[in-house]
Amino acid sequence: MPTDLPAGAAVLEARGVSLRYGGVQALRDVSFRVGAGEVLGVIGPNGAGKTSLFNVVSGFASGYQGEVALDGRSLRRVDPDVIVGLGMARTFQNIRLFSSLTVLETVIAAQHRRLRQGVLDTVLHTPRFRREEALAVRRARRVLEFVGLGDLDPDQLATQLPYGAQRRLELARALVTYPRVLLLDEPAAGMNPRESAALSELVTRIRRLGLAVLLVEHDMSVVMRCSDRVLVLNFGEVIAEGSPAAVQDDPQVVRAYLGDEVHVGG
Ligand SMILES: Nc1ncnc2c1ncn2[C@@H]1O[C@H](COP(=O)(O)OP(=O)(O)OP(=O)(O)O)[C@@H](O)[C@H]1O
Ligand SMILES: [Mg+2]
């Protein structure tokens, strides 16, 4: 049995995480820590293992080696929705919104595992049900406002929003669970420069709430603006970690990004 990590550890910590998919070594001996109010950027070329790392941390990938701990508590064999209850939320690289739900319903539905109502409360519309529904609506509206969607018609279908707004809605859905750790997988994908600048500003406001944020992003302007530290993966391994400026100038990082085009004496 793996033991819990010592107390006093970072909010989220990974130690020596390795993951294989059949013959593919997606992660090899990856370690990191992230504390409250800190943004750790995670970058690397396509296939470097960034999403795999998120899957391990958020309980979507079992069968990994190493240890992941939230507030010092091991997350091994803990289900994804239990991990949400422990204070971790994530967004996905590909937008995952339900086409049958409105904007408001999307953010209300995300709260349901947090509400205490049982099946009977729901069926009978007990006073507790009505009280908690009203609270869920208020919270949803507050979070929509926070992510900059306060002016939208809350009754329109989520998937009919413009792309950038769908990404913000996913963020709202994650934030309404009141996480202490937030994993963002390419939140700026498909955004124009103006939208990604606004997203950077939003990530900074989230960090100021005291959340620990793991930010996977290909848009370097977002990574550089938001991150306190940056972890660089290449072929599943950490090849650099440091301040945004230091990592950007690291010759190994530059090489990894330029890839095969810089063979010397080929
Ligand atoms: N479910 C899976 N089954 C088999 N191989 C997988 C699976 N998911 C990922 N891989 C492989 O694991 C490696 C890491 O993939 P991963 O998606 O974590 O990379 P990434 O850094 O997120 O890439 P991208 O920037 O393209 O999103 C790749 O070689 C990928 O093909
Ligand atoms: Mg990915």
XYZ file of C-alpha atoms in Angstrom, residues 122-224:
103
model
C -35.872 15.803 -5.831
C -39.039 13.898 -6.713
C -41.202 15.499 -4.042
C -39.742 18.999 -4.425
C -39.355 19.250 -0.668
C -38.524 22.612 0.960
C -34.925 21.448 1.181
C -34.909 20.736 -2.547
C -36.279 24.185 -3.338
C -33.840 25.888 -0.963
C -30.841 24.109 -2.434
C -31.978 24.699 -6.015
C -32.289 28.419 -5.294
C -28.802 28.405 -3.796
C -27.428 26.517 -6.805
C -28.936 29.106 -9.165
C -27.429 31.988 -7.180
C -24.017 30.350 -7.155
C -24.219 29.599 -10.863
C -25.039 33.217 -11.670
C -22.186 34.463 -9.481
C -19.664 32.180 -11.155
C -20.945 33.034 -14.655
C -20.428 36.693 -13.772
C -16.899 35.939 -12.493
C -15.829 34.272 -15.750
C -17.250 37.142 -17.799
C -20.458 35.483 -18.980
C -22.775 37.514 -16.768
C -24.362 39.333 -19.703
C -25.295 36.186 -21.641
C -28.822 34.856 -21.896
C -28.526 32.027 -19.307
C -31.325 30.090 -21.013
C -29.588 29.589 -24.358
C -28.106 26.219 -25.167
C -24.499 25.821 -24.055
C -23.273 24.409 -27.353
C -24.736 27.322 -29.315
C -22.363 29.792 -27.663
C -19.392 31.136 -29.598
C -16.303 29.011 -29.099
C -14.491 31.319 -26.656
C -17.618 31.568 -24.497
C -17.917 27.756 -24.423
C -14.384 27.607 -23.018
C -15.339 30.133 -20.325
C -18.470 28.149 -19.543
C -16.325 25.064 -18.960
C -14.284 27.145 -16.561
C -17.445 28.241 -14.761
C -18.537 24.617 -14.481
C -15.190 23.741 -12.894
C -15.126 26.743 -10.542
C -18.640 26.246 -9.187
C -17.459 23.097 -7.378
C -15.299 25.467 -5.278
C -12.026 23.666 -6.002
C -8.715 24.369 -4.324
C -6.870 22.868 -7.277
C -7.789 23.644 -10.872
C -6.386 21.843 -13.921
C -6.784 23.699 -17.210
C -6.022 21.733 -20.400
C -5.407 24.247 -23.188
C -8.029 26.790 -22.112
C -6.942 29.227 -24.843
C -7.066 26.722 -27.708
C -8.763 28.279 -30.732
C -8.872 31.761 -29.209
C -7.735 34.907 -31.002
C -5.071 37.134 -29.336
C -7.667 39.413 -27.762
C -9.580 36.467 -26.285
C -6.425 34.793 -24.981
C -5.282 38.033 -23.327
C -8.666 38.204 -21.576
C -8.296 34.558 -20.575
C -4.863 35.279 -19.049
C -6.457 38.011 -16.993
C -9.122 35.546 -15.819
C -6.529 32.925 -14.819
C -4.720 35.601 -12.815
C -7.956 36.459 -10.988
C -8.500 32.756 -10.256
C -5.018 32.472 -8.817
C -5.679 35.476 -6.579
C -8.593 33.546 -5.058
C -5.885 31.262 -3.653
C -6.361 28.310 -5.991
C -3.464 26.122 -7.053
C -3.580 26.060 -10.857
C -2.000 23.647 -13.311
C -2.077 25.240 -16.749
C -1.402 23.234 -19.905
C -1.226 25.618 -22.824
C 0.399 25.884 -26.246
C -0.164 29.651 -26.441
C 3.139 30.886 -24.999
C 1.853 34.396 -24.367
C -0.728 32.921 -21.978
C 1.817 30.624 -20.289
C 4.345 33.420 -19.830
